[in-house]
Every structure is written in C-alpha cells, then in structure tokens.
PDB file of C-alpha atoms in Angstrom:
ATOM      1  CA  MET B   1     -11.859   1.482  57.048  1.00  0.00           C
ATOM      2  CA  GLU B   2     -13.675   0.579  53.858  1.00  0.00           C
ATOM      3  CA  ALA B   3     -17.420   1.066  54.090  1.00  0.00           C
ATOM      4  CA  LYS B   4     -19.499  -2.087  53.774  1.00  0.00           C
ATOM      5  CA  HIS B   5     -21.938  -2.383  50.893  1.00  0.00           C
ATOM      6  CA  GLU B   6     -25.505  -2.562  52.166  1.00  0.00           C
ATOM      7  CA  PRO B   7     -27.595  -4.702  49.772  1.00  0.00           C
ATOM      8  CA  ASN B   8     -30.695  -3.002  48.463  1.00  0.00           C
ATOM      9  CA  LEU B   9     -34.109  -4.586  48.246  1.00  0.00           C
ATOM     10  CA  ALA B  10     -33.609  -5.920  44.715  1.00  0.00           C
ATOM     11  CA  GLU B  11     -30.333  -7.625  45.594  1.00  0.00           C
ATOM     12  CA  THR B  12     -31.811  -9.184  48.722  1.00  0.00           C
ATOM     13  CA  LEU B  13     -34.797 -10.421  46.738  1.00  0.00           C
ATOM     14  CA  ALA B  14     -32.525 -11.908  44.093  1.00  0.00           C
ATOM     15  CA  ARG B  15     -30.562 -13.875  46.641  1.00  0.00           C
ATOM     16  CA  GLU B  16     -33.714 -15.230  48.279  1.00  0.00           C
ATOM     17  CA  LEU B  17     -35.474 -16.179  45.052  1.00  0.00           C
ATOM     18  CA  LYS B  18     -32.270 -17.440  43.339  1.00  0.00           C
ATOM     19  CA  THR B  19     -33.491 -16.065  40.007  1.00  0.00           C
ATOM     20  CA  PRO B  20     -32.237 -13.173  37.866  1.00  0.00           C
ATOM     21  CA  VAL B  21     -33.455  -9.820  39.134  1.00  0.00           C
ATOM     22  CA  GLU B  22     -33.020  -6.506  37.304  1.00  0.00           C
ATOM     23  CA  ILE B  23     -31.084  -4.156  39.588  1.00  0.00           C
ATOM     24  CA  ALA B  24     -31.043  -0.996  37.470  1.00  0.00           C
ATOM     25  CA  SER B  25     -31.568   0.117  33.921  1.00  0.00           C
ATOM     26  CA  ASN B  26     -30.806   2.983  31.589  1.00  0.00           C
ATOM     27  CA  THR B  27     -33.626   3.315  29.089  1.00  0.00           C
ATOM     28  CA  ALA B  28     -31.850   5.900  26.956  1.00  0.00           C
ATOM     29  CA  ALA B  29     -28.797   3.678  26.532  1.00  0.00           C
ATOM     30  CA  ALA B  30     -30.790   0.437  26.343  1.00  0.00           C
ATOM     31  CA  LEU B  31     -28.677  -1.053  29.142  1.00  0.00           C
ATOM     32  CA  ARG B  32     -29.838  -3.305  31.967  1.00  0.00           C
ATOM     33  CA  ARG B  33     -27.965  -4.526  35.047  1.00  0.00           C
ATOM     34  CA  VAL B  34     -29.084  -7.915  36.207  1.00  0.00           C
ATOM     35  CA  ALA B  35     -27.995 -10.076  39.169  1.00  0.00           C
ATOM     36  CA  LEU B  36     -27.485 -13.667  38.033  1.00  0.00           C
ATOM     37  CA  PRO B  37     -27.246 -16.827  40.191  1.00  0.00           C
ATOM     38  CA  PRO B  38     -25.440 -18.855  41.366  1.00  0.00           C
ATOM     39  CA  GLY B  39     -22.411 -16.571  41.869  1.00  0.00           C
ATOM     40  CA  TRP B  40     -24.586 -13.470  42.085  1.00  0.00           C
ATOM     41  CA  THR B  41     -22.327 -11.393  39.878  1.00  0.00           C
ATOM     42  CA  LEU B  42     -23.664  -8.223  38.352  1.00  0.00           C
ATOM     43  CA  GLU B  43     -23.918  -8.514  34.545  1.00  0.00           C
ATOM     44  CA  GLN B  44     -24.644  -5.700  32.149  1.00  0.00           C
ATOM     45  CA  GLN B  45     -26.828  -6.594  29.187  1.00  0.00           C
ATOM     46  CA  ASP B  46     -26.828  -4.439  26.031  1.00  0.00           C
ATOM     47  CA  ASP B  47     -30.191  -4.440  24.259  1.00  0.00           C
ATOM     48  CA  SER B  48     -29.334  -1.550  21.951  1.00  0.00           C
ATOM     49  CA  GLY B  49     -29.448  -3.909  18.982  1.00  0.00           C
ATOM     50  CA  LYS B  50     -33.191  -4.260  19.526  1.00  0.00           C
ATOM     51  CA  LEU B  51     -33.841  -0.546  19.177  1.00  0.00           C
ATOM     52  CA  ALA B  52     -35.502   0.826  16.059  1.00  0.00           C
ATOM     53  CA  ALA B  53     -32.330   2.800  15.260  1.00  0.00           C
ATOM     54  CA  PRO B  54     -28.778   2.890  16.693  1.00  0.00           C
ATOM     55  CA  LEU B  55     -28.036   5.447  19.374  1.00  0.00           C
ATOM     56  CA  ARG B  56     -25.016   6.701  17.373  1.00  0.00           C
ATOM     57  CA  LYS B  57     -23.097   5.979  14.181  1.00  0.00           C
ATOM     58  CA  ARG B  58     -20.463   3.225  14.193  1.00  0.00           C
ATOM     59  CA  ALA B  59     -18.810   1.784  11.087  1.00  0.00           C
ATOM     60  CA  VAL B  60     -15.540   0.603   9.563  1.00  0.00           C
ATOM     61  CA  VAL B  61     -15.418   0.993   5.771  1.00  0.00           C
ATOM     62  CA  ARG B  62     -12.674   0.544   3.173  1.00  0.00           C
ATOM     63  CA  LEU B  63     -12.897   2.651   0.026  1.00  0.00           C
ATOM     64  CA  LYS B  64     -11.375   1.792  -3.350  1.00  0.00           C
ATOM     65  CA  ASP B  65     -10.575   5.256  -4.726  1.00  0.00           C
ATOM     66  CA  ALA B  66      -9.936   8.807  -3.557  1.00  0.00           C
ATOM     67  CA  ASP B  67     -13.291  10.157  -4.763  1.00  0.00           C
ATOM     68  CA  SER B  68     -15.219   7.557  -2.753  1.00  0.00           C
ATOM     69  CA  PHE B  69     -13.126   8.315   0.340  1.00  0.00           C
ATOM     70  CA  ILE B  70     -13.744  12.045  -0.035  1.00  0.00           C
ATOM     71  CA  ASP B  71     -17.493  11.578  -0.599  1.00  0.00           C
ATOM     72  CA  TYR B  72     -17.847   9.327   2.459  1.00  0.00           C
ATOM     73  CA  VAL B  73     -15.956  11.727   4.744  1.00  0.00           C
ATOM     74  CA  LYS B  74     -18.040  14.693   3.557  1.00  0.00           C
ATOM     75  CA  ARG B  75     -21.297  12.737   3.877  1.00  0.00           C
ATOM     76  CA  HIS B  76     -20.777  11.608   7.476  1.00  0.00           C
ATOM     77  CA  GLY B  77     -18.146  13.876   9.010  1.00  0.00           C
ATOM     78  CA  SER B  78     -18.210  17.447  10.243  1.00  0.00           C
ATOM     79  CA  LEU B  79     -15.387  19.928   9.814  1.00  0.00           C
ATOM     80  CA  THR B  80     -14.790  20.029  13.576  1.00  0.00           C
ATOM     81  CA  ASP B  81     -15.184  16.403  14.690  1.00  0.00           C
ATOM     82  CA  CYS B  82     -13.783  14.520  11.686  1.00  0.00           C
ATOM     83  CA  THR B  83     -10.026  14.182  11.135  1.00  0.00           C
ATOM     84  CA  ILE B  84      -7.975  12.631   8.335  1.00  0.00           C
ATOM     85  CA  TRP B  85      -4.651  10.883   8.910  1.00  0.00           C
ATOM     86  CA  CYS B  86      -2.041   9.990   6.296  1.00  0.00           C
ATOM     87  CA  LYS B  87       0.515   7.285   7.022  1.00  0.00           C
ATOM     88  CA  ALA B  88       3.199   7.237   4.322  1.00  0.00           C
ATOM     89  CA  ASP B  89       6.401   5.222   4.131  1.00  0.00           C
ATOM     90  CA  TYR B  90       7.649   5.840   0.603  1.00  0.00           C
ATOM     91  CA  VAL B  91      10.733   3.651   0.984  1.00  0.00           C
ATOM     92  CA  LYS B  92       8.551   0.664   1.873  1.00  0.00           C
ATOM     93  CA  GLY B  93       6.020   1.617  -0.788  1.00  0.00           C
ATOM     94  CA  GLU B  94       3.152   2.220   1.656  1.00  0.00           C
ATOM     95  CA  VAL B  95       0.554   5.002   1.521  1.00  0.00           C
ATOM     96  CA  ALA B  96      -2.713   4.877   3.474  1.00  0.00           C
ATOM     97  CA  PHE B  97      -5.406   7.283   4.685  1.00  0.00           C
ATOM     98  CA  THR B  98      -7.698   6.998   7.712  1.00  0.00           C
ATOM     99  CA  GLY B  99     -10.732   9.185   8.244  1.00  0.00           C
ATOM    100  CA  ILE B 100     -11.996   9.226  11.840  1.00  0.00           C
ATOM    101  CA  ILE B 101     -15.550  10.491  11.522  1.00  0.00           C
ATOM    102  CA  ASN B 102     -16.211  10.852  15.279  1.00  0.00           C
ATOM    103  CA  ASP B 103     -12.801  12.011  16.505  1.00  0.00           C
ATOM    104  CA  HIS B 104     -12.161  14.158  19.559  1.00  0.00           C
ATOM    105  CA  GLY B 105     -12.879  17.816  18.862  1.00  0.00           C
ATOM    106  CA  ALA B 106     -10.898  20.849  19.934  1.00  0.00           C
ATOM    107  CA  ASP B 107     -13.083  21.255  23.029  1.00  0.00           C
ATOM    108  CA  PRO B 108     -11.284  19.384  25.884  1.00  0.00           C
ATOM    109  CA  GLU B 109     -14.657  18.737  27.533  1.00  0.00           C
ATOM    110  CA  ARG B 110     -15.998  16.866  24.497  1.00  0.00           C
ATOM    111  CA  ALA B 111     -14.577  13.369  24.126  1.00  0.00           C
ATOM    112  CA  ALA B 112     -15.638  11.121  21.253  1.00  0.00           C
ATOM    113  CA  TRP B 113     -15.704   7.378  20.619  1.00  0.00           C
ATOM    114  CA  ARG B 114     -13.437   7.370  17.512  1.00  0.00           C
ATOM    115  CA  ASP B 115     -15.050   4.160  16.239  1.00  0.00           C
ATOM    116  CA  HIS B 116     -16.536   5.427  12.966  1.00  0.00           C
ATOM    117  CA  ARG B 117     -13.671   5.082  10.500  1.00  0.00           C
ATOM    118  CA  ALA B 118     -13.009   5.154   6.769  1.00  0.00           C
ATOM    119  CA  PHE B 119      -9.855   3.614   5.272  1.00  0.00           C
ATOM    120  CA  PHE B 120      -8.327   4.201   1.854  1.00  0.00           C
ATOM    121  CA  SER B 121      -5.098   2.890   0.331  1.00  0.00           C
ATOM    122  CA  PRO B 122      -4.426   3.968  -3.269  1.00  0.00           C
ATOM    123  CA  GLU B 123      -4.247   0.947  -5.572  1.00  0.00           C
ATOM    124  CA  PHE B 124      -1.001   0.589  -7.482  1.00  0.00           C
ATOM    125  CA  SER B 125      -1.174   0.239 -11.249  1.00  0.00           C
ATOM    126  CA  GLU B 126      -0.426  -3.081 -12.927  1.00  0.00           C
ATOM    127  CA  GLU B 127       2.596  -1.504 -14.635  1.00  0.00           C
ATOM    128  CA  TRP B 128       4.028  -0.330 -11.305  1.00  0.00           C
ATOM    129  CA  ARG B 129       3.519  -3.772  -9.776  1.00  0.00           C
ATOM    130  CA  ARG B 130       5.249  -5.513 -12.686  1.00  0.00           C
ATOM    131  CA  TRP B 131       8.367  -3.354 -12.754  1.00  0.00           C
ATOM    132  CA  THR B 132       8.819  -2.993  -9.002  1.00  0.00           C
ATOM    133  CA  SER B 133       8.373  -6.750  -8.501  1.00  0.00           C
ATOM    134  CA  LYS B 134      11.391  -7.363 -10.792  1.00  0.00           C
ATOM    135  CA  HIS B 135      13.534  -4.649  -9.206  1.00  0.00           C
ATOM    136  CA  LYS B 136      17.030  -6.157  -8.570  1.00  0.00           C
ATOM    137  CA  GLN B 137      15.751  -9.641  -9.431  1.00  0.00           C
ATOM    138  CA  ALA B 138      18.204 -11.636 -11.548  1.00  0.00           C
ATOM    139  CA  MET B 139      16.859 -13.186 -14.760  1.00  0.00           C
ATOM    140  CA  SER B 140      18.354 -15.406 -17.421  1.00  0.00           C
ATOM    141  CA  GLN B 141      18.819 -14.061 -20.936  1.00  0.00           C
ATOM    142  CA  THR B 142      15.576 -15.688 -22.041  1.00  0.00           C
ATOM    143  CA  GLU B 143      13.607 -14.461 -19.021  1.00  0.00           C
ATOM    144  CA  PHE B 144      14.896 -10.923 -19.407  1.00  0.00           C
ATOM    145  CA  ALA B 145      14.108 -10.885 -23.122  1.00  0.00           C
ATOM    146  CA  ALA B 146      10.564 -12.136 -22.475  1.00  0.00           C
ATOM    147  CA  PHE B 147      10.024  -9.486 -19.780  1.00  0.00           C
ATOM    148  CA  ILE B 148      11.164  -6.677 -22.094  1.00  0.00           C
ATOM    149  CA  GLU B 149       8.923  -7.938 -24.897  1.00  0.00           C
ATOM    150  CA  ASP B 150       5.884  -8.221 -22.593  1.00  0.00           C
ATOM    151  CA  ASN B 151       6.347  -4.696 -21.236  1.00  0.00           C
ATOM    152  CA  LEU B 152       7.772  -2.989 -24.301  1.00  0.00           C
ATOM    153  CA  LYS B 153       5.091  -0.261 -24.333  1.00  0.00           C
ATOM    154  CA  ASP B 154       6.408   1.025 -20.994  1.00  0.00           C
ATOM    155  CA  ILE B 155       9.859   1.900 -22.382  1.00  0.00           C
ATOM    156  CA  ALA B 156      10.205   5.685 -22.608  1.00  0.00           C
ATOM    157  CA  SER B 157      12.685   7.775 -24.580  1.00  0.00           C
ATOM    158  CA  PRO B 158      12.349  11.436 -23.494  1.00  0.00           C
ATOM    159  CA  ASP B 159      13.241  14.116 -26.015  1.00  0.00           C
ATOM    160  CA  GLY B 160      16.755  15.458 -25.695  1.00  0.00           C
ATOM    161  CA  VAL B 161      17.935  12.515 -23.598  1.00  0.00           C
ATOM    162  CA  SER B 162      20.211   9.815 -24.998  1.00  0.00           C
ATOM    163  CA  LEU B 163      18.266   6.760 -23.891  1.00  0.00           C
ATOM    164  CA  PRO B 164      17.235   3.687 -25.888  1.00  0.00           C
ATOM    165  CA  THR B 165      13.819   3.609 -27.522  1.00  0.00           C
ATOM    166  CA  GLY B 166      11.380   0.747 -27.237  1.00  0.00           C
ATOM    167  CA  ALA B 167      12.453  -0.546 -30.665  1.00  0.00           C
ATOM    168  CA  MET B 168      16.117  -0.548 -29.595  1.00  0.00           C
ATOM    169  CA  MET B 169      15.294  -2.396 -26.368  1.00  0.00           C
ATOM    170  CA  LEU B 170      13.279  -4.957 -28.340  1.00  0.00           C
ATOM    171  CA  GLU B 171      16.190  -5.511 -30.723  1.00  0.00           C
ATOM    172  CA  MET B 172      18.458  -6.056 -27.736  1.00  0.00           C
ATOM    173  CA  ALA B 173      15.978  -8.484 -26.180  1.00  0.00           C
ATOM    174  CA  LEU B 174      15.739 -10.499 -29.390  1.00  0.00           C
ATOM    175  CA  SER B 175      19.532 -10.602 -29.537  1.00  0.00           C
ATOM    176  CA  PHE B 176      19.511 -12.040 -26.036  1.00  0.00           C
ATOM    177  CA  GLU B 177      17.210 -14.817 -27.171  1.00  0.00           C
ATOM    178  CA  ALA B 178      19.444 -15.530 -30.192  1.00  0.00           C
ATOM    179  CA  THR B 179      22.557 -15.888 -28.018  1.00  0.00           C
ATOM    180  CA  GLN B 180      21.074 -17.866 -25.143  1.00  0.00           C
ATOM    181  CA  ASP B 181      22.907 -21.040 -26.203  1.00  0.00           C
ATOM    182  CA  MET B 182      26.226 -19.282 -26.706  1.00  0.00           C
ATOM    183  CA  ARG B 183      29.029 -18.847 -24.220  1.00  0.00           C
ATOM    184  CA  PHE B 184      29.869 -15.352 -22.980  1.00  0.00           C
ATOM    185  CA  LYS B 185      33.397 -14.226 -23.900  1.00  0.00           C
ATOM    186  CA  SER B 186      33.974 -10.558 -23.064  1.00  0.00           C
ATOM    187  CA  ALA B 187      32.437  -7.139 -22.333  1.00  0.00           C
ATOM    188  CA  ILE B 188      33.817  -3.864 -23.679  1.00  0.00           C
ATOM    189  CA  ARG B 189      32.535  -0.507 -22.435  1.00  0.00           C
ATOM    190  CA  LEU B 190      31.575   1.867 -25.248  1.00  0.00           C
ATOM    191  CA  SER B 191      32.042   5.635 -25.399  1.00  0.00           C
ATOM    192  CA  ASN B 192      28.252   6.199 -25.505  1.00  0.00           C
ATOM    193  CA  GLY B 193      27.801   4.565 -22.105  1.00  0.00           C
ATOM    194  CA  GLY B 194      26.765   1.152 -23.390  1.00  0.00           C
ATOM    195  CA  VAL B 195      28.531  -2.180 -23.212  1.00  0.00           C
ATOM    196  CA  ASN B 196      29.480  -4.445 -26.107  1.00  0.00           C
ATOM    197  CA  LEU B 197      29.094  -8.135 -25.214  1.00  0.00           C
ATOM    198  CA  SER B 198      30.818 -10.856 -27.201  1.00  0.00           C
ATOM    199  CA  PHE B 199      29.603 -14.458 -27.410  1.00  0.00           C
ATOM    200  CA  VAL B 200      31.073 -17.588 -28.995  1.00  0.00           C
ATOM    201  CA  GLN B 201      29.588 -20.891 -30.067  1.00  0.00           C
ATOM    202  CA  ASP B 202      30.752 -23.733 -27.842  1.00  0.00           C
ATOM    203  CA  ASP B 203      31.809 -25.743 -30.900  1.00  0.00           C
ATOM    204  CA  ASP B 204      33.525 -22.858 -32.664  1.00  0.00           C
ATOM    205  CA  ALA B 205      35.600 -20.556 -30.466  1.00  0.00           C
ATOM    206  CA  GLN B 206      36.413 -18.349 -33.468  1.00  0.00           C
ATOM    207  CA  THR B 207      32.804 -17.392 -34.131  1.00  0.00           C
ATOM    208  CA  LEU B 208      31.932 -14.139 -32.373  1.00  0.00           C
ATOM    209  CA  GLN B 209      28.578 -12.428 -32.053  1.00  0.00           C
ATOM    210  CA  LYS B 210      28.555  -8.965 -30.574  1.00  0.00           C
ATOM    211  CA  MET B 211      25.613  -7.249 -28.912  1.00  0.00           C
ATOM    212  CA  ALA B 212      25.280  -3.740 -27.494  1.00  0.00           C
ATOM    213  CA  VAL B 213      23.722  -3.529 -24.026  1.00  0.00           C
ATOM    214  CA  PHE B 214      22.390  -0.270 -22.632  1.00  0.00           C
ATOM    215  CA  GLU B 215      23.411   0.544 -19.089  1.00  0.00           C
ATOM    216  CA  ARG B 216      20.560   2.985 -18.629  1.00  0.00           C
ATOM    217  CA  PHE B 217      16.997   3.153 -19.884  1.00  0.00           C
ATOM    218  CA  ALA B 218      13.742   4.739 -18.755  1.00  0.00           C
ATOM    219  CA  ILE B 219      10.131   3.690 -18.398  1.00  0.00           C
ATOM    220  CA  GLY B 220       6.980   5.834 -18.311  1.00  0.00           C
ATOM    221  CA  ILE B 221       4.287   4.264 -16.137  1.00  0.00           C
ATOM    222  CA  PRO B 222       1.483   5.347 -13.791  1.00  0.00           C
ATOM    223  CA  VAL B 223       2.157   4.745 -10.115  1.00  0.00           C
ATOM    224  CA  PHE B 224      -1.492   4.388  -9.122  1.00  0.00           C
ATOM    225  CA  TRP B 225      -4.420   2.842 -10.920  1.00  0.00           C
ATOM    226  CA  ASN B 226      -5.975   5.340 -13.352  1.00  0.00           C
ATOM    227  CA  GLY B 227      -3.310   7.893 -12.411  1.00  0.00           C
ATOM    228  CA  ASP B 228      -0.764  10.001 -14.287  1.00  0.00           C
ATOM    229  CA  ALA B 229       2.381   8.449 -15.781  1.00  0.00           C
ATOM    230  CA  TYR B 230       5.828   9.214 -14.355  1.00  0.00           C
ATOM    231  CA  GLN B 231       9.293   8.694 -15.785  1.00  0.00           C
ATOM    232  CA  VAL B 232      11.310   6.139 -13.837  1.00  0.00           C
ATOM    233  CA  ASP B 233      15.000   5.735 -14.679  1.00  0.00           C
ATOM    234  CA  ALA B 234      16.575   2.283 -14.552  1.00  0.00           C
ATOM    235  CA  ARG B 235      20.087   0.848 -14.587  1.00  0.00           C
ATOM    236  CA  LEU B 236      20.728  -2.375 -16.467  1.00  0.00           C
ATOM    237  CA  ARG B 237      23.070  -4.810 -14.719  1.00  0.00           C
ATOM    238  CA  TYR B 238      24.513  -8.204 -15.624  1.00  0.00           C
ATOM    239  CA  ARG B 239      26.628 -10.956 -14.069  1.00  0.00           C
ATOM    240  CA  VAL B 240      28.536 -13.790 -15.723  1.00  0.00           C
ATOM    241  CA  ARG B 241      28.327 -17.234 -14.169  1.00  0.00           C
ATOM    242  CA  ASP B 242      29.619 -20.429 -15.811  1.00  0.00           C
ATOM    243  CA  GLY B 243      29.801 -18.684 -19.155  1.00  0.00           C
ATOM    244  CA  LYS B 244      26.153 -17.598 -18.961  1.00  0.00           C
ATOM    245  CA  LEU B 245      24.737 -14.133 -18.386  1.00  0.00           C
ATOM    246  CA  ASN B 246      22.167 -13.106 -15.825  1.00  0.00           C
ATOM    247  CA  PHE B 247      20.470  -9.731 -16.198  1.00  0.00           C
ATOM    248  CA  TRP B 248      18.537  -7.489 -13.859  1.00  0.00           C
ATOM    249  CA  PHE B 249      17.595  -3.831 -13.586  1.00  0.00           C
ATOM    250  CA  GLU B 250      17.580  -1.376 -10.709  1.00  0.00           C
ATOM    251  CA  LEU B 251      14.857   1.268 -10.623  1.00  0.00           C
ATOM    252  CA  VAL B 252      16.266   4.607  -9.485  1.00  0.00           C
ATOM    253  CA  ARG B 253      14.665   6.244  -6.410  1.00  0.00           C
ATOM    254  CA  THR B 254      11.185   4.793  -6.674  1.00  0.00           C
ATOM    255  CA  ASP B 255      10.503   6.317  -3.256  1.00  0.00           C
ATOM    256  CA  LYS B 256      10.706   9.828  -4.746  1.00  0.00           C
ATOM    257  CA  ILE B 257       8.424   8.823  -7.632  1.00  0.00           C
ATOM    258  CA  LEU B 258       5.893   7.414  -5.168  1.00  0.00           C
ATOM    259  CA  GLU B 259       6.138  10.570  -3.049  1.00  0.00           C
ATOM    260  CA  SER B 260       5.399  12.772  -6.076  1.00  0.00           C
ATOM    261  CA  ALA B 261       2.410  10.642  -7.101  1.00  0.00           C
ATOM    262  CA  SER B 262       1.082  10.609  -3.528  1.00  0.00           C
ATOM    263  CA  ALA B 263       1.377  14.390  -3.231  1.00  0.00           C
ATOM    264  CA  THR B 264      -1.339  14.783  -5.860  1.00  0.00           C
ATOM    265  CA  ILE B 265      -3.749  12.537  -3.942  1.00  0.00           C
ATOM    266  CA  ILE B 266      -2.932  14.224  -0.627  1.00  0.00           C
ATOM    267  CA  GLN B 267      -3.593  17.666  -2.065  1.00  0.00           C
ATOM    268  CA  THR B 268      -6.891  16.520  -3.586  1.00  0.00           C
ATOM    269  CA  ILE B 269      -8.136  15.019  -0.302  1.00  0.00           C
ATOM    270  CA  ARG B 270      -7.115  18.057   1.752  1.00  0.00           C
ATOM    271  CA  GLU B 271      -8.706  20.564  -0.619  1.00  0.00           C
ATOM    272  CA  LYS B 272     -11.966  18.698  -1.262  1.00  0.00           C
ATOM    273  CA  THR B 273     -12.700  17.729   2.347  1.00  0.00           C
ATOM    274  CA  GLY B 274     -11.373  20.704   4.314  1.00  0.00           C
ATOM    275  CA  ASN B 275     -11.005  18.527   7.413  1.00  0.00           C
ATOM    276  CA  PRO B 276      -8.063  18.712   9.850  1.00  0.00           C
ATOM    277  CA  PHE B 277      -5.260  16.700   8.205  1.00  0.00           C
ATOM    278  CA  PHE B 278      -2.393  14.981   9.985  1.00  0.00           C
ATOM    279  CA  PHE B 279       0.623  12.970   8.871  1.00  0.00           C
ATOM    280  CA  GLY B 280       1.059  10.015  11.186  1.00  0.00           C
ATOM    281  CA  ASP B 281      -0.715   7.011  12.665  1.00  0.00           C
ATOM    282  CA  ALA B 282      -4.083   7.493  14.336  1.00  0.00           C
ATOM    283  CA  PHE B 283      -3.554   4.329  16.466  1.00  0.00           C
ATOM    284  CA  VAL B 284      -7.178   3.312  16.208  1.00  0.00           C
ATOM    285  CA  SER B 285      -7.822  -0.273  17.270  1.00  0.00           C
TER     286      SER B 285
END
C-alpha cells in the first residue's frame, strides 16, 4: 500500500491562509519551492538570474573562421571536459564543427550539462559557390558565354596537360555569342578530343560557320573563403533542341575536392586544440 503524504506545517499553513508559502529553498542554487493557490500545486522558481554572477557557464556561439573557433575552445574548454565533433557529408557539400565545452568527462561518476557549445561551419568561397551553383544547369549559348566571360580568371591550364587556356575559352565563348542567331547543323568529333560544331544562317543554308568546342576544361578555385586553390576538372556538355544549342558543364568529383580542403581545417583544429576529436553528430539540442 502506498504511504500517504503527511502535510508539513508550511503546507498546512498555506492551505489555511490561501496565500503563497515558501516550502523549501536551495540558497546555493537560487531555487525556491512555493505552494500556490488555488490548486495548491508546488512550483519551482528560479532566481539565479538575480545573482551577481551565474552559477556556471552556459552559451551557444557561432564562429566565422577556424582561428576564432580554436581560440574560443582553448579559452573556455579543458582538455578533459571539452570535446570537438566534426559532421561531414562531402557529397551534400556539408562540413560543420561543434565544440562542447562542458561535455561528459571520462569519469563515469562525473556527468556534465553539455549546454556550453561553439559552432563553426567553414564559409565557401564566392568562386566555389558560382561554379557549383551552375553544375549540370543548362544554359543558352548567350548565357554560357556570359558565364565564361564573368569567371574567366578561374580557368586553369596546368602544365603538361592538354586543356584549353582562359584565352581559348574566351574565344569559344565569343564565338557562341556570334552564332546565337544561327541554326545548328552538325557536330564532328575531333582527334584532339574536341568537337567541331557547324552553324548555318536561316536565310542561307549554304553559309557555314564552324566552332571548336572543348569537351574538357579545368578551373582553379579556392573551396573555402581565404583558403588554398584546388584544381577542379569539368566536362562540357551540349544538347540540340529546335536547332538551338544548350550548354552546361559537369564538375568532376567535387566531393573529393571538398574532402581534401576540409582535411586541412580538420588537421589544424585537432593540432591547435588538442581536445578529444570525434567524427559524427553530437546530438545536442
């Protein structure tokens, strides 16, 4: 049989006076338990916000660069109670770090609140955003030419590799603009890996204009803001529809490029903090 609760003097007094009566308190935690009419439920009131200083550290901060994240973790975290988590999905283009300043330690008898956290997601460079946003996105001749012209400085031609230079890509782009009002006739694959496109004027089927299109080219761009540049290979594609050409490019294995760029940041954070480092999700609400 369940034992009956015997009301103490404070509870009895509260019921008789029908006014709030403090039942118990914890001075160290700044907590009070008060009986409130008319339902006489027991309510806990937290007055810790009125203290001269918090009883413990609590914060959620978002840092803009790796150095700030490292400095914050070292300033507030200890080597035993602070952990760093890396959640990376390179295919989806996601890389993020979470520093839990007051995480559980190795001692099973010492639990922690895990509510002092620092977040950091490396910021992608403008060049990376521009090229990846157009990945596999069809463009008209004019749109493709304008995109190449606007981002011409990103075209890379590594030594010893037969890839078009920026000047060659610009010439091709200008040719696209010149033939935008012409009708596509044929495409012939060349021995050097390119494609020769033929166009005709609608009013003169005998007038041909030929233009070489490169199937492959490369760009050299930083993945992250203020970071090192990486070579990214690209395939040039086209489709004919109603006598008009649509162009697009496919960036080759951007997930591996992102993984390489992230490895540098991961190594820097691990070496400069020295905190326990985990790959995964901390599942902190």
